[in-house]
PDB file of N, CA and C in Angstrom:
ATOM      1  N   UNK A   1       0.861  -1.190   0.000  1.00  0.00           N
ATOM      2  CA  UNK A   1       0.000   0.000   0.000  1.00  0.00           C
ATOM      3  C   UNK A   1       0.896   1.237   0.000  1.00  0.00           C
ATOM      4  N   UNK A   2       0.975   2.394  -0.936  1.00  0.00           N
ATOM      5  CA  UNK A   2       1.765   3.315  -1.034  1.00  0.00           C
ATOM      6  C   UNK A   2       1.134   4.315   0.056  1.00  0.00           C
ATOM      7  N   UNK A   3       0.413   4.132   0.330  1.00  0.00           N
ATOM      8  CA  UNK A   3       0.156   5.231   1.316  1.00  0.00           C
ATOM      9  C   UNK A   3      -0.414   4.483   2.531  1.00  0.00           C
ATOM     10  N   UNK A   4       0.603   3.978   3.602  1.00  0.00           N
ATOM     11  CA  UNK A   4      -0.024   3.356   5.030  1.00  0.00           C
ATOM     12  C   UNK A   4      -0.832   4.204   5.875  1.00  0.00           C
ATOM     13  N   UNK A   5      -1.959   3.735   6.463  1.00  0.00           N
ATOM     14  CA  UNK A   5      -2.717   4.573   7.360  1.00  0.00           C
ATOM     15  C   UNK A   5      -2.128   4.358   8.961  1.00  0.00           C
ATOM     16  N   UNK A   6      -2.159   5.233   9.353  1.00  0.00           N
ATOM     17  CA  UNK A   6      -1.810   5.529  11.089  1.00  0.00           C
ATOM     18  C   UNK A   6      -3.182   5.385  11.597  1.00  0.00           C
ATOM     19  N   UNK A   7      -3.437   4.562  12.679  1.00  0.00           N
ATOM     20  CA  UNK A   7      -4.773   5.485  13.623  1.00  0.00           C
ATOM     21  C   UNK A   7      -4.421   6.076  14.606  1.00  0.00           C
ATOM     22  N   UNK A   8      -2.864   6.147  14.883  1.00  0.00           N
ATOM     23  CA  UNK A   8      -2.294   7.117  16.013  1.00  0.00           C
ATOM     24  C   UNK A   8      -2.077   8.371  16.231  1.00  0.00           C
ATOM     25  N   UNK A   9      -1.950   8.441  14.348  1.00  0.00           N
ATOM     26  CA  UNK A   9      -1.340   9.645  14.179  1.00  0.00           C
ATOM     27  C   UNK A   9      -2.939  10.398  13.467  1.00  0.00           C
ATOM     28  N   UNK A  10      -3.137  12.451  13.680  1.00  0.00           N
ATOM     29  CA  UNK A  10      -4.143  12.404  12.667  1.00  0.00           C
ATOM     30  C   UNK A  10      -3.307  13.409  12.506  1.00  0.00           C
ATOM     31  N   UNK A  11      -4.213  14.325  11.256  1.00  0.00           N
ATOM     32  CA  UNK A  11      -3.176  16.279  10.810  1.00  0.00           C
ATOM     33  C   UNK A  11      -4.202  16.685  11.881  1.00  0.00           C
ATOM     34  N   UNK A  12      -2.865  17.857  12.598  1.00  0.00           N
ATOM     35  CA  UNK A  12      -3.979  19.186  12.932  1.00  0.00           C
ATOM     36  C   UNK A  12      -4.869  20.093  12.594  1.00  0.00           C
ATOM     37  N   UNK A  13      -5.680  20.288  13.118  1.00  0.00           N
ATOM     38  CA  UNK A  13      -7.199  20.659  12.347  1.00  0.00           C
ATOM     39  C   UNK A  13      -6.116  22.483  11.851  1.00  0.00           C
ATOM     40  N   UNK A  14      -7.097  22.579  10.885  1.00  0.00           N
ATOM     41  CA  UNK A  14      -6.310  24.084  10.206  1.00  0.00           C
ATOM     42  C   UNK A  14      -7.632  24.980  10.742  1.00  0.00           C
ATOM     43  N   UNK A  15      -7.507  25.829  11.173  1.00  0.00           N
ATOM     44  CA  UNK A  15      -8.951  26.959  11.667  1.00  0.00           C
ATOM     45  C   UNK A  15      -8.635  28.004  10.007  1.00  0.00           C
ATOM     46  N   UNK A  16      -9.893  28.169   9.461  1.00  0.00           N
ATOM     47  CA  UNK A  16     -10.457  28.704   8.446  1.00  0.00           C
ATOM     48  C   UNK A  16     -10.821  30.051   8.806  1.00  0.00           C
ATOM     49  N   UNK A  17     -10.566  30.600   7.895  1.00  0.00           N
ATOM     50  CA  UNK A  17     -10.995  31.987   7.252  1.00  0.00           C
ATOM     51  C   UNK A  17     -11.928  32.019   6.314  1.00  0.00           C
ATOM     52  N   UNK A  18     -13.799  32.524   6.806  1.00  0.00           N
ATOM     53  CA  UNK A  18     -14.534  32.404   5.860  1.00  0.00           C
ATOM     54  C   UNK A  18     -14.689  33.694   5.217  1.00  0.00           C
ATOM     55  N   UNK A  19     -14.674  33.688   3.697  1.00  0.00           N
ATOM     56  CA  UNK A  19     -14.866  34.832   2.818  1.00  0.00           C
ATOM     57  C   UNK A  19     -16.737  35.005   3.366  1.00  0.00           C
ATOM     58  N   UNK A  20     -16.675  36.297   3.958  1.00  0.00           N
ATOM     59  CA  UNK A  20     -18.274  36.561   4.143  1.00  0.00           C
ATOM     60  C   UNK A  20     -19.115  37.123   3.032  1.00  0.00           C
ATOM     61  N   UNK A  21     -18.756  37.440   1.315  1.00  0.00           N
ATOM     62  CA  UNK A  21     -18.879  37.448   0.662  1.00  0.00           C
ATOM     63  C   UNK A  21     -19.936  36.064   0.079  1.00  0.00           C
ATOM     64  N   UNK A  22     -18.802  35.311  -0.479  1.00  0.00           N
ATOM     65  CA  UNK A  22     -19.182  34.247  -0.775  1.00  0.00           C
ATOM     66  C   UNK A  22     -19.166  32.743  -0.591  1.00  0.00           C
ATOM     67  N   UNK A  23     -18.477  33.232   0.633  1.00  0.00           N
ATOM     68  CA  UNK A  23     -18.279  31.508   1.719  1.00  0.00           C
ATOM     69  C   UNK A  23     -17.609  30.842   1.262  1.00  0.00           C
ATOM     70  N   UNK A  24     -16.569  31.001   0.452  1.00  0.00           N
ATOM     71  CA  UNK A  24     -15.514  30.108   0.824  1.00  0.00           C
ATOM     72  C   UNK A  24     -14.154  30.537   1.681  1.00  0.00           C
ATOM     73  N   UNK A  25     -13.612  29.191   1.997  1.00  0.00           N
ATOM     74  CA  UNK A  25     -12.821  28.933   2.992  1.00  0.00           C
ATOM     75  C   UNK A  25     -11.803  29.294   2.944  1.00  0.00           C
ATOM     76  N   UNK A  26     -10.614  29.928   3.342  1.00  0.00           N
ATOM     77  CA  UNK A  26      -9.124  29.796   3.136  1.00  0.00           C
ATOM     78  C   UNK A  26      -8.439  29.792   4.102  1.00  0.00           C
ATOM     79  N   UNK A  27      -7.087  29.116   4.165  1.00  0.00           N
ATOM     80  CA  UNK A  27      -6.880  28.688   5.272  1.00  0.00           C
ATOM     81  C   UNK A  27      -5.672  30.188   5.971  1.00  0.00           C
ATOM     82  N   UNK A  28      -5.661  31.214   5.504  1.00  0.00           N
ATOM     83  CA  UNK A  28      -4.705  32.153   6.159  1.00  0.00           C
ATOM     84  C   UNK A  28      -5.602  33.496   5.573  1.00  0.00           C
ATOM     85  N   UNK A  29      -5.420  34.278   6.944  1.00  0.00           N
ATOM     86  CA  UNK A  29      -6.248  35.805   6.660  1.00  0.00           C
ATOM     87  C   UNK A  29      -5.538  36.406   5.181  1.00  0.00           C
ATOM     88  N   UNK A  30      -3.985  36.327   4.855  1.00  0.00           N
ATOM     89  CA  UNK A  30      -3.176  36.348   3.960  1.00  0.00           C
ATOM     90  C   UNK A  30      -4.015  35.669   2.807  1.00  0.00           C
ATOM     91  N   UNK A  31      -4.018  34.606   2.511  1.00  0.00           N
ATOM     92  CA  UNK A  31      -5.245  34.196   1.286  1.00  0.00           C
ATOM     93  C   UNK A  31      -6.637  34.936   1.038  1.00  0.00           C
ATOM     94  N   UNK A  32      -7.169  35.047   2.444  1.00  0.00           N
ATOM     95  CA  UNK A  32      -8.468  35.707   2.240  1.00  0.00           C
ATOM     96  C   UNK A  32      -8.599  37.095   1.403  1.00  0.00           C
ATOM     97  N   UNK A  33      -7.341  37.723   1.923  1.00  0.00           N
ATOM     98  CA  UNK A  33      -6.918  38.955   1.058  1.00  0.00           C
ATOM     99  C   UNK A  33      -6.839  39.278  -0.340  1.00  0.00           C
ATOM    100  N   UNK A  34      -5.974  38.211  -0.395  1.00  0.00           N
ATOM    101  CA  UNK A  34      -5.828  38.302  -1.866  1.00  0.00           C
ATOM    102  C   UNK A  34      -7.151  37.743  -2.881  1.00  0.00           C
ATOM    103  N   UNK A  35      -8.248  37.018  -2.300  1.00  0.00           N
ATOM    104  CA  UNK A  35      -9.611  37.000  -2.940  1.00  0.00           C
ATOM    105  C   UNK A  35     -10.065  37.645  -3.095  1.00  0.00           C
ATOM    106  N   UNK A  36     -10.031  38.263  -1.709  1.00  0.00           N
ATOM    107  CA  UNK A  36     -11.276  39.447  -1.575  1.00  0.00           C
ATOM    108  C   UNK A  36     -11.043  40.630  -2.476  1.00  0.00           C
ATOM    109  N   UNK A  37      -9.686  41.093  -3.310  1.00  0.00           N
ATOM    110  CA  UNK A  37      -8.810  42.116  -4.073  1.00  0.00           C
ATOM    111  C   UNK A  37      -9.346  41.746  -5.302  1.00  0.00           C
ATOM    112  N   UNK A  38      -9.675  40.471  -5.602  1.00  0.00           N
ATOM    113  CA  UNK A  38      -9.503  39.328  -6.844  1.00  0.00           C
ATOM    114  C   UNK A  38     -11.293  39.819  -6.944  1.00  0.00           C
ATOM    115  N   UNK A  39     -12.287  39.043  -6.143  1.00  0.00           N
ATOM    116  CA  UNK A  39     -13.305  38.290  -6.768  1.00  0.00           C
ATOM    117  C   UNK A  39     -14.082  39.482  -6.032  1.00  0.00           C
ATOM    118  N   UNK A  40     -13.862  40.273  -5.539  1.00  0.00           N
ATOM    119  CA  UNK A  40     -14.272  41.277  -4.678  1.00  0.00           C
ATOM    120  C   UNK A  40     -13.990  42.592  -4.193  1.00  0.00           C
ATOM    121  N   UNK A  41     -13.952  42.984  -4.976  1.00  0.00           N
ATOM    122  CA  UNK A  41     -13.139  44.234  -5.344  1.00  0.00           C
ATOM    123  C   UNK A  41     -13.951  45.644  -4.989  1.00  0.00           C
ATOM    124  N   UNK A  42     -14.846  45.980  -4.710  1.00  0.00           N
ATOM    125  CA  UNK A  42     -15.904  46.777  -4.667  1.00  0.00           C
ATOM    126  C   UNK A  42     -16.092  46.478  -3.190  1.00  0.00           C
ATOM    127  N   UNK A  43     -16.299  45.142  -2.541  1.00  0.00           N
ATOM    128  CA  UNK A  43     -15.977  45.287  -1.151  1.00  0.00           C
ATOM    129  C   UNK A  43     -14.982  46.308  -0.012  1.00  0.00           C
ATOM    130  N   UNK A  44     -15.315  47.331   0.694  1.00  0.00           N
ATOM    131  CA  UNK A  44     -14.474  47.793   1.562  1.00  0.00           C
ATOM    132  C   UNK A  44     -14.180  46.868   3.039  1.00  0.00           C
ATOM    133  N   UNK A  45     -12.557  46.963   2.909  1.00  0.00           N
ATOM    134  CA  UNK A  45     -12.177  45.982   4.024  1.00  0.00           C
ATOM    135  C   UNK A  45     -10.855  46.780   4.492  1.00  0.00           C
ATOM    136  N   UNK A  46     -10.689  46.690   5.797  1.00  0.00           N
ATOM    137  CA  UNK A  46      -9.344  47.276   6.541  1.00  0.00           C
ATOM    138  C   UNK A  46      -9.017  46.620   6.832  1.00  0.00           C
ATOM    139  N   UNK A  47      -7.276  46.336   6.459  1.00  0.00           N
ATOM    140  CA  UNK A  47      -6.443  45.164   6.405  1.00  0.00           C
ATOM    141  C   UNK A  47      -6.154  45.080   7.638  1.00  0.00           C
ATOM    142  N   UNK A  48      -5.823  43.949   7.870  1.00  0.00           N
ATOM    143  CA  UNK A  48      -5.796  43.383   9.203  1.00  0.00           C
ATOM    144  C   UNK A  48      -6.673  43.045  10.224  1.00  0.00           C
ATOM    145  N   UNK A  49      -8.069  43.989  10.121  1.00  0.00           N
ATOM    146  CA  UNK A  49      -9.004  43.858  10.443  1.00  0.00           C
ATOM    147  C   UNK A  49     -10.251  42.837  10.274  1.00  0.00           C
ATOM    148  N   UNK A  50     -10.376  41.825  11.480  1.00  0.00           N
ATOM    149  CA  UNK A  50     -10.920  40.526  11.602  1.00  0.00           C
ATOM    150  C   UNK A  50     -12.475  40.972  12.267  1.00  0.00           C
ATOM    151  N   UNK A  51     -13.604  40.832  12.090  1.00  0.00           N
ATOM    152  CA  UNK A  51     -14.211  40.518  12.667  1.00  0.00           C
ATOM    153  C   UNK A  51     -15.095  39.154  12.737  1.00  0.00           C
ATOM    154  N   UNK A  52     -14.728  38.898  14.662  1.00  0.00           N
ATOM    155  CA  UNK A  52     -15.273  37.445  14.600  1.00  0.00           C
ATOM    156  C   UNK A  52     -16.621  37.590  15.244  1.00  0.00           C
ATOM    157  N   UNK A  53     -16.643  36.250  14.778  1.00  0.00           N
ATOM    158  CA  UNK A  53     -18.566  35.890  15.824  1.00  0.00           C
ATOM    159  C   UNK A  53     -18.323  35.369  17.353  1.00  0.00           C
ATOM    160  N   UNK A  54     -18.993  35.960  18.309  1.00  0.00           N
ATOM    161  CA  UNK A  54     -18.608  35.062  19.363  1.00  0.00           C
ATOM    162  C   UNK A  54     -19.286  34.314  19.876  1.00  0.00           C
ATOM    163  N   UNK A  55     -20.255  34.040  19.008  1.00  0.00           N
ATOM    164  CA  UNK A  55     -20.957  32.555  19.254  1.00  0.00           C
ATOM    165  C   UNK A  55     -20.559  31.191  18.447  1.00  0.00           C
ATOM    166  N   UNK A  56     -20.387  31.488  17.099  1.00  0.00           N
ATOM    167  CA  UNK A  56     -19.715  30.685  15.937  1.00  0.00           C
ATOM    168  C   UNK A  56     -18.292  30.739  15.917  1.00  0.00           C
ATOM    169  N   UNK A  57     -17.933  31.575  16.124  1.00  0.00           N
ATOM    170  CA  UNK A  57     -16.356  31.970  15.562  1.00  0.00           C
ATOM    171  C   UNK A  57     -16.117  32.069  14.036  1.00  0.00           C
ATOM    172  N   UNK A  58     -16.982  32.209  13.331  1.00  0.00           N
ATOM    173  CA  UNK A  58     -16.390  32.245  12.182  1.00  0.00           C
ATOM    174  C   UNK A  58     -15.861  33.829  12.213  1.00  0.00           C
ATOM    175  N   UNK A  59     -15.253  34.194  11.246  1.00  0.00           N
ATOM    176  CA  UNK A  59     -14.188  35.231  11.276  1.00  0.00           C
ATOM    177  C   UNK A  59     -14.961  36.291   9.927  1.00  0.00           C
ATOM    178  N   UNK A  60     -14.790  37.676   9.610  1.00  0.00           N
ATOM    179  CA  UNK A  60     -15.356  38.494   8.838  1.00  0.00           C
ATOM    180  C   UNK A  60     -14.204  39.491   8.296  1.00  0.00           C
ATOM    181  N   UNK A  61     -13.689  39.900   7.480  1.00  0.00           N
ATOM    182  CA  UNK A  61     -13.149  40.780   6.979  1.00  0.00           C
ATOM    183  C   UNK A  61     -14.147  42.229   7.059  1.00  0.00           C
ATOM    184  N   UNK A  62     -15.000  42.110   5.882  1.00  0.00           N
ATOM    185  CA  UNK A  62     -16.338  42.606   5.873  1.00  0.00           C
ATOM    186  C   UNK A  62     -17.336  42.939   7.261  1.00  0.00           C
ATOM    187  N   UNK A  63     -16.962  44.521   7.660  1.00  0.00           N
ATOM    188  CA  UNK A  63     -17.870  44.554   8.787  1.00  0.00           C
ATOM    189  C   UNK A  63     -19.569  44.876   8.679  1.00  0.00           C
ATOM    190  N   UNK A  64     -20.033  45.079   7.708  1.00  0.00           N
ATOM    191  CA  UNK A  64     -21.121  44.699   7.241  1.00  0.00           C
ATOM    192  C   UNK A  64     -22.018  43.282   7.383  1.00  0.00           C
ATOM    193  N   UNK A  65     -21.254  42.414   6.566  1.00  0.00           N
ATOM    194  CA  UNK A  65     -21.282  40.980   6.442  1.00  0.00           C
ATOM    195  C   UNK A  65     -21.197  40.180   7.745  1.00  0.00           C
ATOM    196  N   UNK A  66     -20.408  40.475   8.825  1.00  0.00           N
ATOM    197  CA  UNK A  66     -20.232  40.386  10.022  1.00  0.00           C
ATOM    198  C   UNK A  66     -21.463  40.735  10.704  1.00  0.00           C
ATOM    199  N   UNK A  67     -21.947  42.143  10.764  1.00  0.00           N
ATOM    200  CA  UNK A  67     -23.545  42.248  11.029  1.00  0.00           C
ATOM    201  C   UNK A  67     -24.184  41.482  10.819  1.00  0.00           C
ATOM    202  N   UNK A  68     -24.108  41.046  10.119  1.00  0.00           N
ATOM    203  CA  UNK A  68     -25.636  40.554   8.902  1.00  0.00           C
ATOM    204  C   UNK A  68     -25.605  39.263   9.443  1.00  0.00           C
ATOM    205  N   UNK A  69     -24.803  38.351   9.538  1.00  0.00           N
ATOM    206  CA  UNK A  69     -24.607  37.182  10.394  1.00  0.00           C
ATOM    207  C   UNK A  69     -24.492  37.244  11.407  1.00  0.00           C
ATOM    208  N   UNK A  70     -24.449  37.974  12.319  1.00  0.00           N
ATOM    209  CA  UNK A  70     -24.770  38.464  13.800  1.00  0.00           C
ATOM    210  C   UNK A  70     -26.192  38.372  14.110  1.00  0.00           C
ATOM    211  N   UNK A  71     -26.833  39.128  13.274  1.00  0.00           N
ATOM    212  CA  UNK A  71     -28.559  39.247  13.035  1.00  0.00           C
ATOM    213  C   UNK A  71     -29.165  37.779  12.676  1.00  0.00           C
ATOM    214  N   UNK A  72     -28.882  37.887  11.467  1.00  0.00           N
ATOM    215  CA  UNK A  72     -29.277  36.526  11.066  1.00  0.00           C
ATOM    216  C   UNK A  72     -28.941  35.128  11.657  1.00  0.00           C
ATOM    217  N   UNK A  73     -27.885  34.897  11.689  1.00  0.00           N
ATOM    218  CA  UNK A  73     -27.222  33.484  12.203  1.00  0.00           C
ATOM    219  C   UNK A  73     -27.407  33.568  13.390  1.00  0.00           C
ATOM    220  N   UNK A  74     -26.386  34.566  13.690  1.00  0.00           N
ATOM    221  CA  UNK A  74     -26.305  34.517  15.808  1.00  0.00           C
ATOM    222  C   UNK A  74     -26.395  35.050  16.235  1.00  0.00           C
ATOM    223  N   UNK A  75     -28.361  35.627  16.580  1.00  0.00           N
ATOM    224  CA  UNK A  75     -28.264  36.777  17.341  1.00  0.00           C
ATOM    225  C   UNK A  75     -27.974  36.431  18.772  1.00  0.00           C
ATOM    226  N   UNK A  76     -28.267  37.390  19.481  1.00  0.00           N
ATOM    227  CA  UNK A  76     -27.604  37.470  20.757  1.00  0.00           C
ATOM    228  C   UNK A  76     -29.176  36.774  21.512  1.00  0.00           C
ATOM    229  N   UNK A  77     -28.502  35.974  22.786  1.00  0.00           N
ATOM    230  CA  UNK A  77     -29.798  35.104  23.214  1.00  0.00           C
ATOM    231  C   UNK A  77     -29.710  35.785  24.778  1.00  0.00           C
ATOM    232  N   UNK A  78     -29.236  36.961  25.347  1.00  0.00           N
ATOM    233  CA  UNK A  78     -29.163  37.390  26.854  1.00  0.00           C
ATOM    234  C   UNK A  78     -29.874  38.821  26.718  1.00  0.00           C
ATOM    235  N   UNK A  79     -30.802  39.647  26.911  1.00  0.00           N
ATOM    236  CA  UNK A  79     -31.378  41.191  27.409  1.00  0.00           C
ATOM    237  C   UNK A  79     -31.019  41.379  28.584  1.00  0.00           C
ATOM    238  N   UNK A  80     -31.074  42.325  28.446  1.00  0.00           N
ATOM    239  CA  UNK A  80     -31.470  43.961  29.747  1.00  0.00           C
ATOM    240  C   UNK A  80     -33.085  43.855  30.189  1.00  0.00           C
ATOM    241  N   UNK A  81     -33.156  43.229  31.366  1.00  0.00           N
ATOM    242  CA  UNK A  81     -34.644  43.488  31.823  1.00  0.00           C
ATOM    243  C   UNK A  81     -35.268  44.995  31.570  1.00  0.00           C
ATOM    244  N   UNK A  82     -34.569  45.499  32.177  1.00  0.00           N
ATOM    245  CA  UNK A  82     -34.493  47.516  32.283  1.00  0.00           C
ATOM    246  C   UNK A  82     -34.286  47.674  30.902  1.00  0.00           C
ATOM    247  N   UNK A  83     -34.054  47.552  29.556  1.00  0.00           N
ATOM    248  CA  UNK A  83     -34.034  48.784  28.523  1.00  0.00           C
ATOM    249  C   UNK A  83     -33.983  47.484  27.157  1.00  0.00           C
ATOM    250  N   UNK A  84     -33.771  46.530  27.569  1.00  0.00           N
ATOM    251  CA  UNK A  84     -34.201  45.524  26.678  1.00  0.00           C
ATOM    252  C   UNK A  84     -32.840  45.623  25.852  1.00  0.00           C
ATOM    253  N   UNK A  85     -31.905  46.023  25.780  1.00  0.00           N
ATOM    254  CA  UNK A  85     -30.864  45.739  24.904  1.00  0.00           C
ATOM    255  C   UNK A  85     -30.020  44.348  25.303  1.00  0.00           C
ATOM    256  N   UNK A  86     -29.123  44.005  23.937  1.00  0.00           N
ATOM    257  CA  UNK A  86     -29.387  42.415  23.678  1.00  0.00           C
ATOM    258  C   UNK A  86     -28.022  42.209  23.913  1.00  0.00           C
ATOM    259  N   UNK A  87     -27.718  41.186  24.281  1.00  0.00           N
ATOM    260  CA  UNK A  87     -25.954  40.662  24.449  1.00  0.00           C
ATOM    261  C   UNK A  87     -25.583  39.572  24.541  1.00  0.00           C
ATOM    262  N   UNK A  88     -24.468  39.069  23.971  1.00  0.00           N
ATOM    263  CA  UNK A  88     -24.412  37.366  23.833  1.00  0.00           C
ATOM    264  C   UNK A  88     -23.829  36.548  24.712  1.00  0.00           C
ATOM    265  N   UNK A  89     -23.536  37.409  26.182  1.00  0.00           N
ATOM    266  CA  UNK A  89     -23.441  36.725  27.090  1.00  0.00           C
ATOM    267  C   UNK A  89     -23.269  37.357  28.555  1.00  0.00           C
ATOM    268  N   UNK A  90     -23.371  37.162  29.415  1.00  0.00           N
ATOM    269  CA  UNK A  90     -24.214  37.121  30.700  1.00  0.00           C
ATOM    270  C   UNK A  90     -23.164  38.751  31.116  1.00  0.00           C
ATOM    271  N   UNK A  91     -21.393  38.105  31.058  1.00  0.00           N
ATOM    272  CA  UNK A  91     -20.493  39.107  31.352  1.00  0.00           C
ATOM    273  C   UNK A  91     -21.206  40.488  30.587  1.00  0.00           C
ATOM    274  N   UNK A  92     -20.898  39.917  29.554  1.00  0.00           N
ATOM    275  CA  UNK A  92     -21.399  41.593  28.869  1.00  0.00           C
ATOM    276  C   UNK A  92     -23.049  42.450  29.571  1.00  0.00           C
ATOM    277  N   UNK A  93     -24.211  41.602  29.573  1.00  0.00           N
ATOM    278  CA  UNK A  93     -25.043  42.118  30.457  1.00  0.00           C
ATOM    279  C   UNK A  93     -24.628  42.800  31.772  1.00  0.00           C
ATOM    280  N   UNK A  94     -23.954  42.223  32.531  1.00  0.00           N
ATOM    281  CA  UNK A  94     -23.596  42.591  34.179  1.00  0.00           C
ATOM    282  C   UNK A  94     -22.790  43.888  33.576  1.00  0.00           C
ATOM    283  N   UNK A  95     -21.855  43.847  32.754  1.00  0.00           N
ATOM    284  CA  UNK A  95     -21.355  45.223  32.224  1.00  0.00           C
ATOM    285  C   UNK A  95     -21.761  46.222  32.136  1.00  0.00           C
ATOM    286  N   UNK A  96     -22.462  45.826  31.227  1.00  0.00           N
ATOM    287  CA  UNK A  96     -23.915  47.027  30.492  1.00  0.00           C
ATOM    288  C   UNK A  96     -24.627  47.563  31.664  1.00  0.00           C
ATOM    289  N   UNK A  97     -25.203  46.939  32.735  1.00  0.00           N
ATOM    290  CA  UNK A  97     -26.111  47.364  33.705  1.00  0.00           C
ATOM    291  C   UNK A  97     -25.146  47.940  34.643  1.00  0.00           C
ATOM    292  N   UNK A  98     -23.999  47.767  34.551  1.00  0.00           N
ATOM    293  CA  UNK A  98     -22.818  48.667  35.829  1.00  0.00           C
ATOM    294  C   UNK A  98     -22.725  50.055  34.980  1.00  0.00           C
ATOM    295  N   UNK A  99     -22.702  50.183  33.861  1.00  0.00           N
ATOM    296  CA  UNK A  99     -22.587  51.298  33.935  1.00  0.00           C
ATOM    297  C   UNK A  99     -23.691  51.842  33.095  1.00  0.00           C
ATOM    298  N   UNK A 100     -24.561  51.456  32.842  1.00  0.00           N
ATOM    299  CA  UNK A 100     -25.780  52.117  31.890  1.00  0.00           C
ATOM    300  C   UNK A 100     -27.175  52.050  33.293  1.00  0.00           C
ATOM    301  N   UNK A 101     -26.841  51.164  33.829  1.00  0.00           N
ATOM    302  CA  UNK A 101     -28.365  51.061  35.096  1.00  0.00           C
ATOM    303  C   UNK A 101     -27.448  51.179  36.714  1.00  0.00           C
ATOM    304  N   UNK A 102     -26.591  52.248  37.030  1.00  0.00           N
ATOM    305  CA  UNK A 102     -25.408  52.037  38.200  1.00  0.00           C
ATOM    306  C   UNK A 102     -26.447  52.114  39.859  1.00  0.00           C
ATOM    307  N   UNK A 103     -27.918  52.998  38.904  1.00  0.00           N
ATOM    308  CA  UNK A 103     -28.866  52.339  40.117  1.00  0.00           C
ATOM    309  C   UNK A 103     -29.567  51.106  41.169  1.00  0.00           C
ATOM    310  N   UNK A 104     -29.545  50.270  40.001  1.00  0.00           N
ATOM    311  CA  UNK A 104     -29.441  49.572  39.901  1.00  0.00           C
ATOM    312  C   UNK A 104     -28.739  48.271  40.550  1.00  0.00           C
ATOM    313  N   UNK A 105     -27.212  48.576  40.643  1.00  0.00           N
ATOM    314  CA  UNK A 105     -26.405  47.834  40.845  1.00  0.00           C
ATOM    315  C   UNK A 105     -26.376  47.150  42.302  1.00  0.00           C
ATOM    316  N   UNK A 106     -26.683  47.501  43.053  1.00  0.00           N
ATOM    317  CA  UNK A 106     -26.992  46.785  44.637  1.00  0.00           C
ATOM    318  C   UNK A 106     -28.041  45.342  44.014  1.00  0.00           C
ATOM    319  N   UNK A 107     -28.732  45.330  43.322  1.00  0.00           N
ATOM    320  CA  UNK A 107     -29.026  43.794  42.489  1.00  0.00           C
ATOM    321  C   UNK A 107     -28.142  42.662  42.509  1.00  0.00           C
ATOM    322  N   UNK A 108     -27.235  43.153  41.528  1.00  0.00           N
ATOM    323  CA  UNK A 108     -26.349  42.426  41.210  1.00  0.00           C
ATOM    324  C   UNK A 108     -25.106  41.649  42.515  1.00  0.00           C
ATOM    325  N   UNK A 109     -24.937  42.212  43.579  1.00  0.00           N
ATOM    326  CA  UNK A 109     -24.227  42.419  44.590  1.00  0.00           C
ATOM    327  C   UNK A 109     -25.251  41.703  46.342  1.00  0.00           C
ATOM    328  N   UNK A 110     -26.522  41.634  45.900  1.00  0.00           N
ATOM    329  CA  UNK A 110     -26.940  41.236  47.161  1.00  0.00           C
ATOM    330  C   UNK A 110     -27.032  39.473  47.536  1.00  0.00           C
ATOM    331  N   UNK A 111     -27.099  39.291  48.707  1.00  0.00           N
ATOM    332  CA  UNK A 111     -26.932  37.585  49.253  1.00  0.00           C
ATOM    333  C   UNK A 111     -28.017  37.194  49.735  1.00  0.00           C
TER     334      UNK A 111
END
């Protein structure tokens, strides 16, 4: 067999860079670049500039596109009892209410 299989051994998983354009994959922000110049050109993007999901993790060049899958895909599943604004996780709420509701805050703090 020219090519023996290991079950000991596997490859390390590669973490992806999704074009939020048109969904495909590449495996270095460096590749993504040079697509997005290529097949996407009319897109505005600031180099170096990643935005991720922090529910998915997928990653965004495109801060638009990043929205839009924020909304759509993963919105945020935590509110503000008091003003109803939305957040994707508990830290960020207790945040928000320390300094947007500081009346408040003896809540958060009692036994």
């Amino acid at each position: 067999d020219p090519f023996p299989q290991s079950s000991s051994q596997s490859l390390p998983e590669v973490k992806m860079v999704h074009c939020s354009s048109c969904s495909l994959k590449f495996s270095s922000n460096v590749e993504l670049q040079k697509h997005m110049k290529i097949e996407h050109p009319k897109i505005t993007t600031r180099p170096g500039v990643l935005y991720k999901c922090v529910k998915c993790g997928l990653k965004f060049i495109d801060e638009l596109k990043w929205r839009e899958h924020l909304n759509k895909e993963c919105p945020p599943d935590v509110w503000c009892a008091f003003c109803s604004k939305k957040f994707y996780s508990k830290a960020e709420l207790q945040s928000h209410c320390m300094k947007d509701h500081p009346n408040i805050r003896n809540l958060y703090n009692r036994k």
